[in-house]
Tab-separated table of C-alpha atoms in Angstrom:
chain	number	residue	atom	x	y	z
A	1	MET	CA	-16.517	-193.045	-43.572
A	2	THR	CA	-18.947	-190.452	-42.859
A	3	LYS	CA	-21.771	-189.675	-45.536
A	4	THR	CA	-21.935	-185.992	-46.876
A	5	VAL	CA	-25.522	-184.424	-47.428
A	6	GLU	CA	-25.734	-182.468	-50.879
A	7	ARG	CA	-27.646	-179.328	-49.832
A	8	PRO	CA	-30.215	-178.472	-52.419
A	9	PRO	CA	-28.982	-175.429	-54.649
A	10	THR	CA	-30.173	-171.929	-53.370
A	11	ALA	CA	-32.526	-170.233	-55.985
A	12	PRO	CA	-30.999	-166.794	-57.500
A	13	ARG	CA	-32.550	-163.750	-55.152
A	14	THR	CA	-34.715	-161.952	-57.454
A	15	ARG	CA	-35.262	-158.650	-56.597
A	16	PRO	CA	-39.384	-157.878	-56.248
A	17	VAL	CA	-41.067	-156.672	-59.958
A	18	LYS	CA	-42.687	-152.996	-59.486
A	19	ALA	CA	-46.313	-152.898	-60.056
A	20	PRO	CA	-45.906	-150.111	-63.254
A	21	SER	CA	-47.285	-146.983	-62.627
A	22	PRO	CA	-51.329	-145.846	-63.359
A	23	ALA	CA	-49.800	-142.822	-64.603
A	24	GLY	CA	-47.204	-143.557	-66.471
A	25	ASP	CA	-49.702	-145.827	-68.258
A	26	ARG	CA	-51.937	-142.908	-68.385
A	27	ARG	CA	-49.124	-140.825	-69.565
A	28	ARG	CA	-48.019	-143.391	-72.926
A	29	ARG	CA	-51.214	-143.780	-73.467
A	30	ARG	CA	-52.342	-140.139	-74.000
A	31	LEU	CA	-48.909	-139.734	-75.472
A	32	THR	CA	-49.429	-142.225	-78.248
A	33	ASP	CA	-53.659	-140.714	-79.196
A	34	HIS	CA	-52.102	-137.720	-79.402
A	35	LEU	CA	-49.573	-138.842	-81.911
A	36	ARG	CA	-52.287	-140.821	-83.668
A	37	ALA	CA	-54.474	-137.877	-83.518
A	38	TYR	CA	-51.795	-135.743	-85.245
A	39	GLY	CA	-50.606	-138.528	-87.581
A	40	PHE	CA	-54.577	-138.385	-89.043
A	41	LEU	CA	-54.085	-134.470	-88.838
A	42	ALA	CA	-51.337	-134.153	-90.852
A	43	GLY	CA	-52.781	-136.296	-93.879
A	44	GLY	CA	-55.258	-133.875	-94.159
A	45	LEU	CA	-53.349	-130.812	-93.577
A	46	VAL	CA	-50.955	-131.176	-95.990
A	47	CYS	CA	-54.279	-131.574	-98.751
A	48	PHE	CA	-55.028	-128.047	-97.730
A	49	ALA	CA	-51.916	-126.798	-98.301
A	50	LEU	CA	-51.353	-128.320	-101.685
A	51	PHE	CA	-54.690	-127.967	-102.446
A	52	SER	CA	-56.220	-124.752	-101.292
A	53	TRP	CA	-53.352	-122.654	-99.680
A	54	TYR	CA	-50.964	-123.197	-102.610
A	55	PRO	CA	-53.023	-121.751	-105.164
A	56	ALA	CA	-54.571	-118.784	-102.986
A	57	VAL	CA	-50.936	-117.571	-102.482
A	58	ARG	CA	-49.705	-118.177	-105.666
A	59	ALA	CA	-53.085	-116.318	-106.971
A	60	VAL	CA	-51.403	-114.086	-105.186
A	61	VAL	CA	-48.466	-113.234	-106.375
A	62	ILE	CA	-50.012	-114.041	-110.472
A	63	ALA	CA	-52.366	-110.660	-109.312
A	64	PHE	CA	-49.559	-108.460	-109.902
A	65	GLN	CA	-47.712	-110.578	-112.653
A	66	LYS	CA	-48.413	-110.834	-116.428
A	67	TYR	CA	-48.174	-114.382	-116.630
A	68	THR	CA	-48.567	-116.558	-119.371
A	69	PRO	CA	-48.208	-120.941	-119.304
A	70	GLY	CA	-45.358	-121.786	-120.636
A	71	SER	CA	-43.387	-118.186	-120.152
A	72	ASP	CA	-41.614	-116.678	-117.509
A	73	PRO	CA	-43.802	-114.727	-115.312
A	74	GLU	CA	-42.898	-110.474	-115.526
A	75	TRP	CA	-43.641	-108.327	-112.141
A	76	VAL	CA	-46.169	-105.540	-113.178
A	77	GLY	CA	-47.228	-104.542	-110.541
A	78	THR	CA	-51.227	-103.043	-109.727
A	79	ALA	CA	-51.527	-103.161	-114.548
A	80	ASN	CA	-53.044	-106.387	-113.489
A	81	PHE	CA	-56.235	-104.682	-110.709
A	82	THR	CA	-56.153	-101.485	-113.386
A	83	ARG	CA	-56.997	-103.449	-116.785
A	84	VAL	CA	-60.007	-105.348	-114.783
A	85	LEU	CA	-61.679	-102.353	-113.510
A	86	ASN	CA	-61.618	-100.729	-117.050
A	87	ASP	CA	-63.846	-103.874	-118.660
A	88	PRO	CA	-66.728	-103.246	-119.609
A	89	GLU	CA	-68.030	-106.426	-117.997
A	90	PHE	CA	-66.658	-106.516	-114.877
A	91	GLY	CA	-69.336	-104.029	-113.502
A	92	ALA	CA	-72.429	-106.319	-115.362
A	93	ALA	CA	-71.054	-109.399	-113.357
A	94	TRP	CA	-70.741	-107.846	-109.915
A	95	ARG	CA	-74.266	-106.623	-110.610
A	96	ASN	CA	-75.550	-110.103	-111.632
A	97	THR	CA	-73.565	-111.748	-109.094
A	98	LEU	CA	-75.236	-109.371	-106.504
A	99	THR	CA	-78.729	-109.589	-107.664
A	100	PHE	CA	-78.419	-113.269	-108.016
A	101	THR	CA	-77.093	-113.723	-104.160
A	102	LEU	CA	-80.259	-111.715	-103.204
A	103	LEU	CA	-82.544	-113.881	-105.598
A	104	ALA	CA	-80.876	-116.414	-104.076
A	105	LEU	CA	-81.046	-115.756	-100.525
A	106	LEU	CA	-84.980	-114.081	-100.825
A	107	ILE	CA	-85.714	-117.514	-102.679
A	108	GLY	CA	-83.448	-120.153	-101.305
A	109	PHE	CA	-83.504	-119.397	-97.811
A	110	ALA	CA	-87.003	-119.765	-97.725
A	111	ILE	CA	-88.258	-122.950	-99.915
A	112	PRO	CA	-85.922	-124.943	-97.544
A	113	PHE	CA	-86.956	-124.112	-94.027
A	114	VAL	CA	-90.700	-124.373	-95.541
A	115	LEU	CA	-89.579	-127.845	-96.343
A	116	ALA	CA	-88.384	-128.645	-93.483
A	117	LEU	CA	-91.390	-127.445	-90.895
A	118	VAL	CA	-93.649	-129.502	-93.914
A	119	LEU	CA	-91.195	-132.506	-92.648
A	120	ASN	CA	-90.734	-132.207	-89.028
A	121	GLU	CA	-94.863	-132.687	-88.646
A	122	LEU	CA	-95.297	-135.688	-90.997
A	123	ARG	CA	-96.276	-138.287	-89.499
A	124	HIS	CA	-96.063	-141.154	-92.363
A	125	ALA	CA	-93.167	-141.767	-95.016
A	126	LYS	CA	-90.884	-139.210	-93.551
A	127	ALA	CA	-87.478	-141.340	-95.431
A	128	PHE	CA	-88.957	-141.459	-98.616
A	129	PHE	CA	-90.049	-137.820	-98.849
A	130	ARG	CA	-86.777	-137.043	-97.613
A	131	VAL	CA	-84.864	-139.139	-100.130
A	132	VAL	CA	-87.144	-137.134	-102.682
A	133	VAL	CA	-85.702	-133.824	-100.857
A	134	TYR	CA	-82.067	-134.766	-100.991
A	135	LEU	CA	-82.256	-136.504	-104.301
A	136	PRO	CA	-81.409	-133.291	-106.441
A	137	VAL	CA	-77.796	-132.918	-104.830
A	138	MET	CA	-77.057	-136.335	-105.435
A	139	ILE	CA	-77.692	-135.229	-109.426
A	140	PRO	CA	-74.265	-134.106	-110.394
A	141	PRO	CA	-74.549	-130.036	-111.601
A	142	VAL	CA	-73.580	-130.522	-115.145
A	143	VAL	CA	-76.010	-132.801	-115.861
A	144	SER	CA	-78.847	-130.951	-113.282
A	145	ALA	CA	-77.716	-127.681	-115.139
A	146	LEU	CA	-78.292	-129.495	-118.774
A	147	LEU	CA	-81.807	-131.104	-118.263
A	148	TRP	CA	-82.697	-127.434	-117.079
A	149	LYS	CA	-81.163	-126.522	-120.237
A	150	TRP	CA	-84.087	-128.382	-122.607
A	151	PHE	CA	-86.553	-127.817	-119.775
A	152	TYR	CA	-85.980	-124.020	-120.285
A	153	ASP	CA	-85.890	-124.694	-124.692
A	154	PRO	CA	-88.430	-121.648	-125.531
A	155	GLY	CA	-89.188	-124.201	-128.696
A	156	ALA	CA	-89.801	-127.925	-127.601
A	157	GLY	CA	-88.918	-127.231	-123.826
A	158	LEU	CA	-91.283	-128.952	-121.069
A	159	ALA	CA	-92.077	-125.465	-119.119
A	160	ASN	CA	-93.741	-124.211	-122.265
A	161	GLU	CA	-94.754	-127.586	-123.273
A	162	ALA	CA	-96.745	-126.652	-119.704
A	163	LEU	CA	-98.030	-123.569	-119.981
A	164	ARG	CA	-99.440	-124.140	-123.661
A	165	PHE	CA	-101.705	-126.741	-122.006
A	166	LEU	CA	-102.690	-124.893	-119.197
A	167	HIS	CA	-103.096	-122.113	-122.540
A	168	LEU	CA	-101.400	-119.628	-120.551
A	169	PRO	CA	-98.038	-116.679	-122.143
A	170	THR	CA	-95.038	-118.683	-123.025
A	171	SER	CA	-91.543	-117.241	-121.368
A	172	ASN	CA	-88.430	-117.360	-122.759
A	173	TRP	CA	-86.827	-118.403	-119.712
A	174	SER	CA	-83.438	-118.170	-119.936
A	175	ASN	CA	-83.183	-116.916	-123.191
A	176	GLY	CA	-84.494	-113.375	-121.862
A	177	ALA	CA	-82.331	-111.085	-120.850
A	178	ASP	CA	-85.157	-110.031	-118.270
A	179	THR	CA	-85.805	-113.428	-117.311
A	180	ALA	CA	-82.207	-115.690	-117.488
A	181	LEU	CA	-80.804	-114.393	-113.997
A	182	VAL	CA	-84.140	-115.411	-112.320
A	183	SER	CA	-84.246	-118.453	-114.009
A	184	LEU	CA	-81.012	-119.707	-112.636
A	185	VAL	CA	-81.506	-118.844	-109.304
A	186	ILE	CA	-84.342	-121.634	-109.861
A	187	VAL	CA	-81.942	-123.633	-111.245
A	188	ALA	CA	-79.835	-123.257	-108.322
A	189	THR	CA	-82.203	-123.253	-105.178
A	190	TRP	CA	-83.430	-126.661	-106.580
A	191	ALA	CA	-79.330	-128.210	-107.182
A	192	ASN	CA	-79.031	-127.331	-103.564
A	193	MET	CA	-81.265	-127.080	-101.766
A	194	GLY	CA	-81.497	-130.911	-100.194
A	195	GLY	CA	-78.579	-130.528	-97.868
A	196	THR	CA	-79.949	-127.375	-96.781
A	197	VAL	CA	-83.155	-129.033	-95.874
A	198	LEU	CA	-81.942	-132.227	-93.928
A	199	ILE	CA	-79.672	-129.651	-92.055
A	200	TYR	CA	-82.811	-127.346	-91.050
A	201	LEU	CA	-84.625	-130.899	-90.462
A	202	ALA	CA	-81.654	-132.222	-87.413
A	203	ALA	CA	-81.848	-129.205	-85.879
A	204	LEU	CA	-85.525	-129.119	-85.990
A	205	GLN	CA	-85.676	-132.040	-84.300
A	206	SER	CA	-83.492	-130.979	-81.729
A	207	ILE	CA	-85.793	-128.740	-80.306
A	208	PRO	CA	-87.436	-129.817	-77.212
A	209	GLY	CA	-91.220	-130.677	-77.015
A	210	GLU	CA	-92.070	-129.617	-73.779
A	211	LEU	CA	-91.499	-125.938	-75.405
A	212	TYR	CA	-93.718	-126.472	-77.687
A	213	GLU	CA	-96.160	-127.989	-75.654
A	214	ALA	CA	-96.005	-124.670	-73.192
A	215	ALA	CA	-97.167	-122.631	-76.347
A	216	GLU	CA	-99.751	-124.789	-77.375
A	217	LEU	CA	-101.139	-124.577	-73.650
A	218	ASP	CA	-100.449	-121.127	-73.528
A	219	GLY	CA	-102.666	-120.313	-76.858
A	220	ALA	CA	-100.577	-119.860	-78.933
A	221	ASN	CA	-101.020	-120.571	-83.155
A	222	LEU	CA	-98.558	-122.197	-85.327
A	223	LEU	CA	-97.174	-118.779	-87.015
A	224	GLN	CA	-96.136	-117.671	-83.218
A	225	ARG	CA	-95.180	-121.428	-82.273
A	226	ILE	CA	-92.747	-120.942	-84.991
A	227	ARG	CA	-92.080	-117.349	-84.533
A	228	HIS	CA	-91.157	-117.721	-80.810
A	229	VAL	CA	-90.151	-121.515	-80.563
A	230	THR	CA	-89.149	-122.715	-83.496
A	231	VAL	CA	-86.863	-119.127	-84.731
A	232	PRO	CA	-84.993	-118.710	-81.746
A	233	GLN	CA	-83.726	-122.764	-81.138
A	234	THR	CA	-82.757	-122.575	-84.337
A	235	ARG	CA	-81.214	-119.293	-84.595
A	236	PHE	CA	-77.546	-120.327	-85.153
A	237	VAL	CA	-78.217	-122.305	-87.559
A	238	ILE	CA	-79.918	-120.277	-89.562
A	239	LEU	CA	-77.136	-117.617	-89.678
A	240	MET	CA	-74.698	-119.637	-90.282
A	241	LEU	CA	-76.984	-120.989	-93.626
A	242	ILE	CA	-77.051	-118.023	-94.194
A	243	LEU	CA	-73.186	-117.029	-94.731
A	244	LEU	CA	-72.816	-119.914	-95.963
A	245	GLN	CA	-75.293	-119.745	-99.014
A	246	ILE	CA	-74.156	-116.077	-99.763
A	247	ILE	CA	-70.697	-117.079	-100.327
A	248	ALA	CA	-71.760	-120.365	-102.149
A	249	THR	CA	-74.135	-117.949	-104.365
A	250	MET	CA	-71.320	-115.564	-104.714
A	251	GLN	CA	-69.159	-117.906	-106.330
A	252	VAL	CA	-71.885	-119.710	-108.629
A	253	PHE	CA	-70.353	-120.624	-112.101
A	254	THR	CA	-72.106	-123.833	-113.415
A	255	GLU	CA	-75.727	-122.597	-114.011
A	256	PRO	CA	-74.226	-119.875	-116.258
A	257	PHE	CA	-71.817	-121.547	-118.219
A	258	VAL	CA	-74.134	-124.668	-118.766
A	259	ILE	CA	-77.160	-123.132	-119.985
A	260	THR	CA	-77.002	-119.282	-120.877
A	261	GLY	CA	-72.966	-119.096	-121.602
A	262	GLY	CA	-72.933	-115.554	-119.785
A	263	GLY	CA	-75.971	-114.518	-122.156
A	264	PRO	CA	-78.391	-113.250	-123.263
A	265	GLU	CA	-76.501	-109.876	-123.590
A	266	ASN	CA	-74.169	-110.585	-120.738
A	267	ALA	CA	-77.611	-110.528	-118.090
A	268	THR	CA	-76.225	-113.855	-116.565
A	269	VAL	CA	-72.012	-112.948	-116.613
A	270	THR	CA	-71.016	-113.767	-112.552
A	271	VAL	CA	-67.749	-112.995	-111.187
A	272	LEU	CA	-66.574	-116.527	-111.393
A	273	TYR	CA	-67.734	-116.481	-114.851
A	274	LEU	CA	-65.774	-114.371	-115.890
A	275	ILE	CA	-62.507	-115.583	-114.201
A	276	TYR	CA	-63.134	-117.985	-116.390
A	277	LYS	CA	-62.891	-115.913	-119.623
A	278	TYR	CA	-60.197	-113.999	-118.584
A	279	ALA	CA	-58.025	-117.148	-117.672
A	280	PHE	CA	-59.259	-120.033	-120.770
A	281	LEU	CA	-61.045	-117.448	-123.257
A	282	TYR	CA	-58.369	-114.183	-122.689
A	283	ASN	CA	-55.179	-116.346	-121.467
A	284	ASP	CA	-55.062	-113.523	-119.131
A	285	PHE	CA	-53.789	-115.069	-116.387
A	286	GLY	CA	-53.001	-112.334	-114.218
A	287	GLY	CA	-56.488	-110.533	-114.872
A	288	ALA	CA	-58.067	-113.425	-113.797
A	289	CYS	CA	-56.069	-113.983	-110.368
A	290	ALA	CA	-56.647	-110.069	-110.234
A	291	LEU	CA	-59.958	-110.596	-110.359
A	292	SER	CA	-59.793	-113.865	-107.888
A	293	VAL	CA	-58.250	-111.177	-105.229
A	294	MET	CA	-60.958	-109.134	-105.671
A	295	LEU	CA	-63.516	-111.789	-104.871
A	296	LEU	CA	-61.663	-113.064	-101.660
A	297	ALA	CA	-60.508	-109.613	-100.363
A	298	LEU	CA	-64.789	-108.863	-100.487
A	299	LEU	CA	-66.204	-112.370	-98.955
A	300	GLY	CA	-63.184	-112.197	-96.004
A	301	LEU	CA	-64.586	-108.713	-95.478
A	302	PHE	CA	-68.190	-109.654	-95.302
A	303	SER	CA	-67.256	-112.603	-93.372
A	304	ALA	CA	-65.034	-111.162	-90.944
A	305	VAL	CA	-68.460	-108.096	-90.331
A	306	TYR	CA	-71.193	-110.850	-90.426
A	307	LEU	CA	-69.523	-112.763	-87.548
A	308	ARG	CA	-68.739	-109.827	-85.618
A	309	LEU	CA	-72.042	-108.520	-85.995
A	310	THR	CA	-73.652	-111.660	-85.253
A	311	ARG	CA	-71.426	-112.750	-81.924
A	312	SER	CA	-72.098	-109.417	-81.411
A	313	GLY	CA	-76.364	-109.718	-81.616
A	314	GLU	CA	-76.252	-113.216	-79.664
A	315	GLU	CA	-74.115	-111.683	-76.247
A	316	ALA	CA	-76.953	-108.633	-76.683
A	317	ALA	CA	-79.605	-110.973	-76.715
């Protein structure tokens, strides 16, 4: 009797597993990163579309319509623009706005730059003074305007009280037709210069110290170092902040609305305040949108020309 020998079962043949391709992994990772980035970008685009682009397009359409809430719009062509152009306050609003922008540029450009230079040279308590300079920006604009309204009060206001203490003549400040606009410029400069100072300060701290050392070795004094080193090295930041400041000051509203109410004698009526009057006092949304379109066209044209000129200047340099 023969004994049979059982053979162990043979393991099934398996195909060797190929190692994943590094190029394929990189493509998948890149695709995942792109999809994630576009997902985050989509949220921002939706917000811009709903709260910025749609209202802007809607305002352009309403500018050519007779529109009041609760009624069907009626197409009137350019009648809104004609009515706004013939408004006696139209010229005063543009004149006040352009004057405010010019004064704010002269005052609000120089003071933040000088403060940034001073803060950049400090050796002690830098953080404290930066907080002090930026503090007005953290105060809500309406609260800041109300504080200055009390400060400018011609009777018991702190400004006139200080002048009386120094035996100096008092002023009507925001209640005088000749001084109201300048008073608002001071308020806007104080309230908004903190952010500008920090931007200038960041630009100053990015300038290599070797440039100042070389200028000192050449015998340059403080003003010459600012002129030949500081200003050229911060030129791009200065040009961009000038553009942003002009756009912002052309849309001034809070200070005239809270402090002066457009007075006295329409001395502080600005374009944006006139838009508010058309929309919420006259219930004329067509006229308000027509004036808004004019302001948008002017700022867009100015921005295009400004960027073109600055770009040409940089290429020439």
